[in-house]
Short mmCIF file of C-alpha atoms and ligand atoms in Angstrom, two decimals:
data_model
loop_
_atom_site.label_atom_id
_atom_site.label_comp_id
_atom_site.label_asym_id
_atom_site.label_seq_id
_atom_site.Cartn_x
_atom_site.Cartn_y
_atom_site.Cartn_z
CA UNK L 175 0.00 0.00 0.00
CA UNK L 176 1.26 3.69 -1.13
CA UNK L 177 2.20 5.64 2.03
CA UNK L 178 -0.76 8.29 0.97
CA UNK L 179 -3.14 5.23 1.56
CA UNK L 180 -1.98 4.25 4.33
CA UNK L 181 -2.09 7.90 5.30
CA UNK L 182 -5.48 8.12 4.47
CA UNK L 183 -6.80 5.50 6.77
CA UNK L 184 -5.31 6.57 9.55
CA UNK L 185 -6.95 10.31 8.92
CA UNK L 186 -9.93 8.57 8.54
CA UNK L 187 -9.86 5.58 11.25
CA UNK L 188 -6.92 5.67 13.67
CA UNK L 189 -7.54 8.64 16.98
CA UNK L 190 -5.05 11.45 16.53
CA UNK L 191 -3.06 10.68 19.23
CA UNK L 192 0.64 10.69 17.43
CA UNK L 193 2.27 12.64 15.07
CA UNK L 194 3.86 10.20 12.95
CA UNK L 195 6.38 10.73 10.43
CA UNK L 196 6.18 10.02 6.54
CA UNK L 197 7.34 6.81 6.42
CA UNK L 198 6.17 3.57 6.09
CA UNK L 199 8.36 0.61 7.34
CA UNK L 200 8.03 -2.68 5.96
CA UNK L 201 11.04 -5.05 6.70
CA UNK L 202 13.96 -4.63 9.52
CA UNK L 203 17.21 -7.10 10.04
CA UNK L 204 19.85 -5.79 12.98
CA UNK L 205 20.19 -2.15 13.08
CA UNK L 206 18.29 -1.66 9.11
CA UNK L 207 14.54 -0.86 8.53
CA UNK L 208 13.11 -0.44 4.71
CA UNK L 209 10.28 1.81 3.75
CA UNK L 210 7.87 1.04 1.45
CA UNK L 211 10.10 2.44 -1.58
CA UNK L 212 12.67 0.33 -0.67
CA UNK L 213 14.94 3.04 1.03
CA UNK L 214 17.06 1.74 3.46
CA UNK L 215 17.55 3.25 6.91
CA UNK L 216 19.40 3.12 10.24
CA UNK L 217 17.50 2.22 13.07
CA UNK L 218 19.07 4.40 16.23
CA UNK L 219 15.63 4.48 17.85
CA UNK L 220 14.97 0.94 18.09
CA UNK L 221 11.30 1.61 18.07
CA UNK L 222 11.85 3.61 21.65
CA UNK L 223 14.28 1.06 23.35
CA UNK L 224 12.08 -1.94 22.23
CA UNK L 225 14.45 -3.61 19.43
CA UNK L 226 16.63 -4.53 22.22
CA UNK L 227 18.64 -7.63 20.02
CA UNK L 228 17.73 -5.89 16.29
CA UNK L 229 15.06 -6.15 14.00
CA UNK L 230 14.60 -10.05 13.11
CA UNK L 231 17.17 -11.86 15.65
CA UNK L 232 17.01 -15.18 14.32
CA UNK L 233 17.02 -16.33 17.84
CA UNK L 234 14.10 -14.19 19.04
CA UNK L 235 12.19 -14.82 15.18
CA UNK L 236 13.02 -18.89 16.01
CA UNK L 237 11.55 -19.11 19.54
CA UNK L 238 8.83 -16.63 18.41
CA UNK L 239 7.56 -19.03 15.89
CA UNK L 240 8.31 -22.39 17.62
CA UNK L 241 6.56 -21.36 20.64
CA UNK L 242 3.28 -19.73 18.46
CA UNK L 243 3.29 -23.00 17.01
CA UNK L 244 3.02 -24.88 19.86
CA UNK L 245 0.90 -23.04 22.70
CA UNK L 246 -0.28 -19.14 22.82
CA UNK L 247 -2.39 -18.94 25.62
CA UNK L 248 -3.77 -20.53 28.44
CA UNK L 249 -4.59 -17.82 30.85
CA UNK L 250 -3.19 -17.25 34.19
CA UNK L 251 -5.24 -20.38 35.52
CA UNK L 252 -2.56 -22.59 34.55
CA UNK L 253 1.35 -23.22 34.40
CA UNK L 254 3.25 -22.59 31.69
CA UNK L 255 6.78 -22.96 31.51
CA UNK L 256 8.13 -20.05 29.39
CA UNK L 257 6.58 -18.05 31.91
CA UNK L 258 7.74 -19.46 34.93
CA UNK L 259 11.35 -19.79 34.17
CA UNK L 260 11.50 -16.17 32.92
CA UNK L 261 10.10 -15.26 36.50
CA UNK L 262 12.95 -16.95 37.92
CA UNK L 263 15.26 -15.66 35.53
CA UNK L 264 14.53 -12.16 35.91
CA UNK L 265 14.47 -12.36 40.06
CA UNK L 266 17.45 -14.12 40.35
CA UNK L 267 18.91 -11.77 37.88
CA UNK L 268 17.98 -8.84 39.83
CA UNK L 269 16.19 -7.76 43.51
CA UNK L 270 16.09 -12.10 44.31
CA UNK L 271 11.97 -11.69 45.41
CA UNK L 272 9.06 -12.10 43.11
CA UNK L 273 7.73 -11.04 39.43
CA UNK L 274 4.25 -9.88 38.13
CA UNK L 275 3.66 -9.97 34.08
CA UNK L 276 2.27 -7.30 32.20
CA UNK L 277 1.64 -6.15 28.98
CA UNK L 278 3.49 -2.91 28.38
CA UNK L 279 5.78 -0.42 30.65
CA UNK L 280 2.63 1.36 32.30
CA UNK L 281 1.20 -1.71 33.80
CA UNK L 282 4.28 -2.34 35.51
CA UNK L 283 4.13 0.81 37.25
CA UNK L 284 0.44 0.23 37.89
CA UNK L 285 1.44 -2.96 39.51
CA UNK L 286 4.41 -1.20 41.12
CA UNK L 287 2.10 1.52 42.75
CA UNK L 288 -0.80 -1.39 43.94
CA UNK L 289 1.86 -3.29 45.91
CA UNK L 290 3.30 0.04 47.11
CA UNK L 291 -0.75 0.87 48.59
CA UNK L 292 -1.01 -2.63 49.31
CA UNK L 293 2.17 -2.82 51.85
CA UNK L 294 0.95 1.00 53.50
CA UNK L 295 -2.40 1.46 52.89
CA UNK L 296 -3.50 5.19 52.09
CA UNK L 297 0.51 6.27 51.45
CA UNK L 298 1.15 8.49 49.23
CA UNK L 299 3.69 8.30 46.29
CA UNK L 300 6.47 10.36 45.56
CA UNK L 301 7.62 11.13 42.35
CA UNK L 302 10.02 13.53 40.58
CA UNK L 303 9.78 15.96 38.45
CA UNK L 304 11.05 15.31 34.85
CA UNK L 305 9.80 11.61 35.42
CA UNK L 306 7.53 9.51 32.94
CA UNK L 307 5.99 6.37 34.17
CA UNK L 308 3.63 6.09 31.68
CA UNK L 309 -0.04 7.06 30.58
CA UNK L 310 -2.61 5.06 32.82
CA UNK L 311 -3.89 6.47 35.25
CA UNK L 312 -1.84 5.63 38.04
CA UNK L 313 1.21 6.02 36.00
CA UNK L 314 -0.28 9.48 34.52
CA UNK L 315 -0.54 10.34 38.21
CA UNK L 316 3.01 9.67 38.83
CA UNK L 317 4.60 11.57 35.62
CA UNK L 318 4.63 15.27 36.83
CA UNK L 319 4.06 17.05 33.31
CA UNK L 320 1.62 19.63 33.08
CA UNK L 321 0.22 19.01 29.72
CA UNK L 322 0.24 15.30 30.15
CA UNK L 323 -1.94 15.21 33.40
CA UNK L 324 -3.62 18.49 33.20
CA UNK L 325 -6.33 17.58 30.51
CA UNK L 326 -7.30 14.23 32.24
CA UNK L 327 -8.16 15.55 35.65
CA UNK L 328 -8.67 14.61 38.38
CA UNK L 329 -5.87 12.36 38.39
CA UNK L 330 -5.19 9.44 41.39
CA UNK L 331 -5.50 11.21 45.13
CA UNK L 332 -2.42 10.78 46.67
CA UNK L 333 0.07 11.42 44.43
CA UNK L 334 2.68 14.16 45.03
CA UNK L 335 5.88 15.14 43.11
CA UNK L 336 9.11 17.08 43.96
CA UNK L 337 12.64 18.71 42.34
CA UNK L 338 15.00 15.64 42.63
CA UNK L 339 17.05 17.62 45.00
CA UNK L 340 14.20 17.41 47.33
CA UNK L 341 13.30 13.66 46.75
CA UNK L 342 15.07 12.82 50.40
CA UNK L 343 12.98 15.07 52.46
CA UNK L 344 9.67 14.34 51.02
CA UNK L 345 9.85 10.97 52.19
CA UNK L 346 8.28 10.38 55.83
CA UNK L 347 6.19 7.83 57.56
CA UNK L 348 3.05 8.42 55.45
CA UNK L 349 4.88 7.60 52.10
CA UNK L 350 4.38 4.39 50.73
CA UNK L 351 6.84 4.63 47.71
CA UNK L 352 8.99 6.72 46.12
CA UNK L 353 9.01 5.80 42.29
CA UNK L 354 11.94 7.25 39.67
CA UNK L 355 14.06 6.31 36.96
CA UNK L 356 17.83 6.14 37.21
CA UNK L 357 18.36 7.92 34.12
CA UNK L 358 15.16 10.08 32.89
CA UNK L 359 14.35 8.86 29.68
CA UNK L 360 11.79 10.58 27.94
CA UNK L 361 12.73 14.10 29.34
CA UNK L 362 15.90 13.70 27.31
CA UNK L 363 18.39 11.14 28.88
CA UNK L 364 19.06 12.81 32.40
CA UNK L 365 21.04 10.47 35.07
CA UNK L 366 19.71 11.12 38.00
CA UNK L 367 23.17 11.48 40.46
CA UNK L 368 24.32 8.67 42.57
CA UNK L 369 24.84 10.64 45.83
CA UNK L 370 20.86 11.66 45.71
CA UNK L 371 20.08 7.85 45.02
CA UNK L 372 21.63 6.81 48.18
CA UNK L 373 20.34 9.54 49.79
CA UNK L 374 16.73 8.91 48.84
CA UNK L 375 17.43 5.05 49.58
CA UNK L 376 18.07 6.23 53.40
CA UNK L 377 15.14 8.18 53.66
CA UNK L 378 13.24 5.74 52.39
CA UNK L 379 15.02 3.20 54.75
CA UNK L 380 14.17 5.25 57.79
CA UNK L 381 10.50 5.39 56.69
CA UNK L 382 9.77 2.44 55.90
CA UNK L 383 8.65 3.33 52.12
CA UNK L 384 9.26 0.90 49.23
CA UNK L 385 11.90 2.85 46.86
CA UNK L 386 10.65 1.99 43.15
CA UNK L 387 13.28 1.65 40.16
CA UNK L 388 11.46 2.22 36.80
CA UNK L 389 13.94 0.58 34.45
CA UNK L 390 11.57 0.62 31.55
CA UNK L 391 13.77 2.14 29.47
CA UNK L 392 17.07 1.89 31.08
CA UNK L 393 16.71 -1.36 31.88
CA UNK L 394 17.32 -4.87 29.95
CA UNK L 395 21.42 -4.12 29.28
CA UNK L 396 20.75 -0.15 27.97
CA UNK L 397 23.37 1.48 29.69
CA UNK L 398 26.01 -1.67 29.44
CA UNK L 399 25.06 -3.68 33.12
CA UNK L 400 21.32 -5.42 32.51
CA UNK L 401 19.79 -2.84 35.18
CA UNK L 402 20.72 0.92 35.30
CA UNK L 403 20.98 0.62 39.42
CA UNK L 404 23.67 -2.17 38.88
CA UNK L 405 26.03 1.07 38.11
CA UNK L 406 25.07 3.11 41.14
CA UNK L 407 25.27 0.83 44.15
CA UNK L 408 21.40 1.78 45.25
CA UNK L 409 19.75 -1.20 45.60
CA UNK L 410 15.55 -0.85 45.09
CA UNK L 411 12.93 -2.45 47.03
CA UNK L 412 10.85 -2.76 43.72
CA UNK L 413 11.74 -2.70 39.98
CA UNK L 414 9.84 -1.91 36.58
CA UNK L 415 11.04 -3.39 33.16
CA UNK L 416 9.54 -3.62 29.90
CA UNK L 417 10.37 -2.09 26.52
CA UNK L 418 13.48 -4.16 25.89
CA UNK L 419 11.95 -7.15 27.44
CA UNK L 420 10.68 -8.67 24.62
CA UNK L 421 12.64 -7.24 21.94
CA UNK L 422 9.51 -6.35 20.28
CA UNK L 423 6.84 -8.07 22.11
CA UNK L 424 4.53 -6.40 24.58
CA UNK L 425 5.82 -7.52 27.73
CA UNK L 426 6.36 -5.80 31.37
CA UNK L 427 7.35 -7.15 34.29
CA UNK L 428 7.50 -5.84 38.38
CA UNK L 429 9.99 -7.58 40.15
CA UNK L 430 10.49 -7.16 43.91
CA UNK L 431 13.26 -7.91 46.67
CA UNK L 432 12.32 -10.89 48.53
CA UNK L 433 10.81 -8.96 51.53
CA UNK L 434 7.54 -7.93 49.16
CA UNK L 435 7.21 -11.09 47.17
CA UNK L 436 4.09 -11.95 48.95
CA UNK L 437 2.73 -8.28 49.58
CA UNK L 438 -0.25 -9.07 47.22
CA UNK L 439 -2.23 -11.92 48.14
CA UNK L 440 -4.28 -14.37 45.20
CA UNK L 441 -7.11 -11.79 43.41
CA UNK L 442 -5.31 -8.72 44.01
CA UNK L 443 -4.12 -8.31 40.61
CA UNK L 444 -4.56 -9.80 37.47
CA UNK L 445 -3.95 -9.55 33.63
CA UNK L 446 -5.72 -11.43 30.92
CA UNK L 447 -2.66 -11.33 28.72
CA UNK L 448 0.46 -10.90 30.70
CA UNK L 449 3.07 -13.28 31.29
CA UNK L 450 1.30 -15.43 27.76
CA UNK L 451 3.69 -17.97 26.90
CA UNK L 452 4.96 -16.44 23.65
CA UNK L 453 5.71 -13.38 25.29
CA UNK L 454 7.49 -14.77 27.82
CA UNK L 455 9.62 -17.20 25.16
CA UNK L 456 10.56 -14.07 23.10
CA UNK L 457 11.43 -12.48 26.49
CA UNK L 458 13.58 -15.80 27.66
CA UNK L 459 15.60 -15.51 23.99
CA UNK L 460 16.42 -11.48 24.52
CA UNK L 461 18.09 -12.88 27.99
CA UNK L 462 19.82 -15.70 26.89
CA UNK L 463 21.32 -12.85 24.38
CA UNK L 464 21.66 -9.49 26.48
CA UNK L 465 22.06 -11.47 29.81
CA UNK L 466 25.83 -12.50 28.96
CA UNK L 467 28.77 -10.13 30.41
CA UNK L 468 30.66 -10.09 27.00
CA UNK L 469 27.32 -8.85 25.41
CA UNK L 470 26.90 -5.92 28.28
CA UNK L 471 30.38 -5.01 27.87
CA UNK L 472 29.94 -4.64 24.19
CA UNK L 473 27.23 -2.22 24.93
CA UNK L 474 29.55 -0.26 27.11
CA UNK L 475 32.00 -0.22 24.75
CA UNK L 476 29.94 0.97 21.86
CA UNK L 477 28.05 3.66 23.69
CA UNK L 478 31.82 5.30 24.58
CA UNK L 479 32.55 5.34 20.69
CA UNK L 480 29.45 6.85 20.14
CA UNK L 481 29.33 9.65 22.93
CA UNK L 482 32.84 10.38 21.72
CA UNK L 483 32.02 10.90 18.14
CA UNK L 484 29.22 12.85 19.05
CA UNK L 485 31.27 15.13 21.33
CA UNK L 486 33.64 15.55 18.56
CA UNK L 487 30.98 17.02 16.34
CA UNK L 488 30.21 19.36 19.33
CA UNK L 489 26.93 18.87 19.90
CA UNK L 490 25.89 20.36 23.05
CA UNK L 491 24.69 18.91 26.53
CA UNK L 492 26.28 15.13 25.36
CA UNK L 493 24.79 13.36 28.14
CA UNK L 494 23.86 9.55 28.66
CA UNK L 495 25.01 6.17 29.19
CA UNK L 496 25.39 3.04 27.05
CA UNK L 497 23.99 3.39 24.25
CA UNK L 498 20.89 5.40 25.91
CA UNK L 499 22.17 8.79 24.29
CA UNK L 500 20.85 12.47 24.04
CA UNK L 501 21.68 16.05 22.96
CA UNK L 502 20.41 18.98 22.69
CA UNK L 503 19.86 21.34 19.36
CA UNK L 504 17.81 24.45 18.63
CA UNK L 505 15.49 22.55 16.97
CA UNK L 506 15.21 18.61 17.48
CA UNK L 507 12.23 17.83 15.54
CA UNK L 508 13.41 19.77 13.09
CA UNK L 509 16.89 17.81 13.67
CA UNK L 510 15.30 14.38 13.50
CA UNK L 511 13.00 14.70 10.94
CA UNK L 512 16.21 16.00 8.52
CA UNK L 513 17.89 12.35 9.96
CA UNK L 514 14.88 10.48 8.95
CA UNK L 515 14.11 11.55 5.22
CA UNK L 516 17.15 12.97 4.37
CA UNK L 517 20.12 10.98 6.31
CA UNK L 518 17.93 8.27 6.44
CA UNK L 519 18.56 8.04 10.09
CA UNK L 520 15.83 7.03 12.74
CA UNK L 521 16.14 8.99 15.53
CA UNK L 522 13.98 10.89 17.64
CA UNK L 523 13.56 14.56 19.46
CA UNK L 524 12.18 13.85 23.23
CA UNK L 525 11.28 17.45 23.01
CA UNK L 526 11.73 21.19 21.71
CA UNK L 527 15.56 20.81 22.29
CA UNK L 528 16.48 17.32 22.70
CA UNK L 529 17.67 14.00 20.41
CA UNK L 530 17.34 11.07 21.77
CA UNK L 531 19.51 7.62 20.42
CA UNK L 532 18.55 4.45 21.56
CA UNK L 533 20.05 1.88 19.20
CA UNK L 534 19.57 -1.89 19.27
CA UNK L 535 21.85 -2.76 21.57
CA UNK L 536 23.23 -5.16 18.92
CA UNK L 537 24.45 -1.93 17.16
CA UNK L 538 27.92 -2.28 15.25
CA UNK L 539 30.72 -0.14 15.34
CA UNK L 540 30.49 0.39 11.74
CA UNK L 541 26.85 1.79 12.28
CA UNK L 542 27.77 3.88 14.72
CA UNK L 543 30.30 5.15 12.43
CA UNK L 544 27.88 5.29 9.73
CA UNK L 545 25.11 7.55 11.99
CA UNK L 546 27.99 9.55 12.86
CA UNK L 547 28.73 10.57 9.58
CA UNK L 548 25.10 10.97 9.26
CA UNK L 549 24.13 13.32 12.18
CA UNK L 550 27.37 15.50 11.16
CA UNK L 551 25.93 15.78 7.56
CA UNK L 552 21.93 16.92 9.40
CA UNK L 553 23.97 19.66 11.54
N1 PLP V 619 8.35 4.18 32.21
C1 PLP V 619 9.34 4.64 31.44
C2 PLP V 619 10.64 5.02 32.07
C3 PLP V 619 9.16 4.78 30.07
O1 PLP V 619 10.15 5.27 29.30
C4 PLP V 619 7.92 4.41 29.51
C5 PLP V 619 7.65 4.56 28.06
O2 PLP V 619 8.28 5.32 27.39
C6 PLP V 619 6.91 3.90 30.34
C7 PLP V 619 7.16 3.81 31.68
C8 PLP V 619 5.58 3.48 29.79
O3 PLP V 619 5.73 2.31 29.06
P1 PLP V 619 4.59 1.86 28.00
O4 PLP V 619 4.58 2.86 26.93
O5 PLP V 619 5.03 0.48 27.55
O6 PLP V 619 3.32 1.80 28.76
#
């Protein structure tokens, strides 16, 4: 179908929720997307952190297919075993307690935020400002932004957010959970620093409120360890992941520290969908891949090459880590949309003044290299 069709039917069917760009993709493999025409691109986006392992992993593609092929859902009434040993998989891998599936990055939170009322009834949450959790409504309540919330009141009671600096002191014995991301990711790649972490980990120590990691975005090996936190020696009580998770799959998951694994009891939450066998096969392939320490060093490695060549083109405010990467420019829509239909670069602007990279994490020098010479060419 022509890209005006397929134009058309979204005018006339889809809500008007997203400003898409001109482009319609119809193939990936690694790091490359075609259009329609047959154009060939560079993926640096990785559909927002999603393409964790590339576009097409025959590993992913292969236990994708043998596991449709076999069983794709039972509901939560019964065992499966993709499920199951990705539970154990991601808890031993990370805070050693318990996992809830879900369906996308905003469930998790929503699950994150249920235990968090479940363990203090009637707390409040804490969250910070420049934050994004997601767009449900508990997640909406917790992501601070004016024009996200503002048109959707009144949001969740209980909900209260602060300047990062002052994270520590809003904590006392009426908190239930503070919830942030290690490195902002949709206000434009901003670490949040170490010494505040800890800082916020004692308050929340002292208070006995659950301190909430989302790692939706800088989770699943982003930033070069499998979990953002693993780099700041602040441990969580409770963690969010999802995006990378199923390296293209809808799949979230809330993982706990041992001491909350039984905080909800049986019918306090539920999802139809979540933790579906195919999902959770797709999920077990992107660990056997990312999960490796040769892999995650790889990551490290490649992010470096590429903060360095973007800090010798100058661009300003080079922040991030991994290969979770952004900058800021007069004009980053403006900037990205050049990269896309001119460079033939996918990037994207997380705002007025911000790019945002987020490659597969399966990214090759010689792409990096190649988007390099790209970006310098859109400046
Ligand atoms: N949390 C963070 C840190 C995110 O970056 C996002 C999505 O961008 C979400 C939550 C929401 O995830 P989803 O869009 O899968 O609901």
């Amino acid at each position: 179908m022509a890209l005006a069709e397929v134009q058309a039917l979204e005018r006339a069917h889809v809500m008007p929720t997203y400003v898409r760009n001109p482009v319609e993709f119809v193939r990936g493999e690694g790091t490359r997307l075609w259009d329609a025409d047959g154009n060939e691109y560079l993926d640096f986006l990785g559909g927002i952190a999603v393409v964790s392992i590339g576009h097409a992993h025959p590993r992913l593609v292969e236990a994708i297919r043998e596991q449709a092929g076999r069983l794709m859902h039972v509901s939560n009434l019964y065992y499966t075993e993709p499920a199951m040993r990705l539970a154990q998989r991601l808890s031993e891998r990370s805070l050693g307690g318990k996992v809830f599936f879900t369906n996308s990055g905003t469930e998790a939170v929503e699950c994150a935020l249920k235990l968090a009322r479940r363990h203090r009834q009637g707390g409040d949450i804490v969250s910070v400002h420049g934050g994004f959790h997601g767009r449900t409504y508990g997640s909406l309540s917790a992501t601070p932004q004016e024009s996200k919330q503002a048109p959707f009141a009144p949001l969740v009671p209980g909900f209260r957010a602060v300047e990062p600096a002052a994270l520590p002191d809003a904590v006392d014995e009426r908190t239930a959970a503070v919830i942030l991301e290690p490195i902002r990711g949709e206000s434009g790649i901003h670490p949040l620093p170490e010494q505040l972490l800890a800082e916020v980990r004692r308050a929340c120590d002292e208070h006995g409120a659950l301190l909430i990691f989302d790692e939706i975005q800088c989770g699943m090996g982003r930033t070069g360890s499998l979990w953002a936190w693993e780099q700041t020696g602040v441990r969580p009580d409770v963690m969010t992941v999802a995006k990378g998770l199923g390296g293209g799959l809808p799949i979230g998951a809330c993982v706990t520290a041992p001491e909350y694994g039984d905080v909800f009891e049986a019918g306090d939450h539920g999802s139809t969908f979540a933790g579906g066998p195919v999902q959770c096969a797709a999920a077990n392939a992107v660990l056997d891949v990312v999960d490796d320490p040769a892999f995650l060093a790889a990551v490290a490695a490649k992010g470096e090459r590429l903060l360095a060549g973007l800090d010798r083109l100058g661009v300003a405010n080079l922040r991030g880590r991994g290969l979770m990467v952004g900058f800021d420019v007069d004009d980053g829509p403006a900037l990205a949309r050049r990269l896309l239909l001119e460079q033939r670069l996918v990037v994207n602007a997380t705002g007025p003044g911000t790019v945002r990279l987020l490659p597969p994490l399966t990214v090759t020098e010689a792409e990096i290299d190649a988007a390099l010479e790209r970006i310098a060419a859109a400046l």
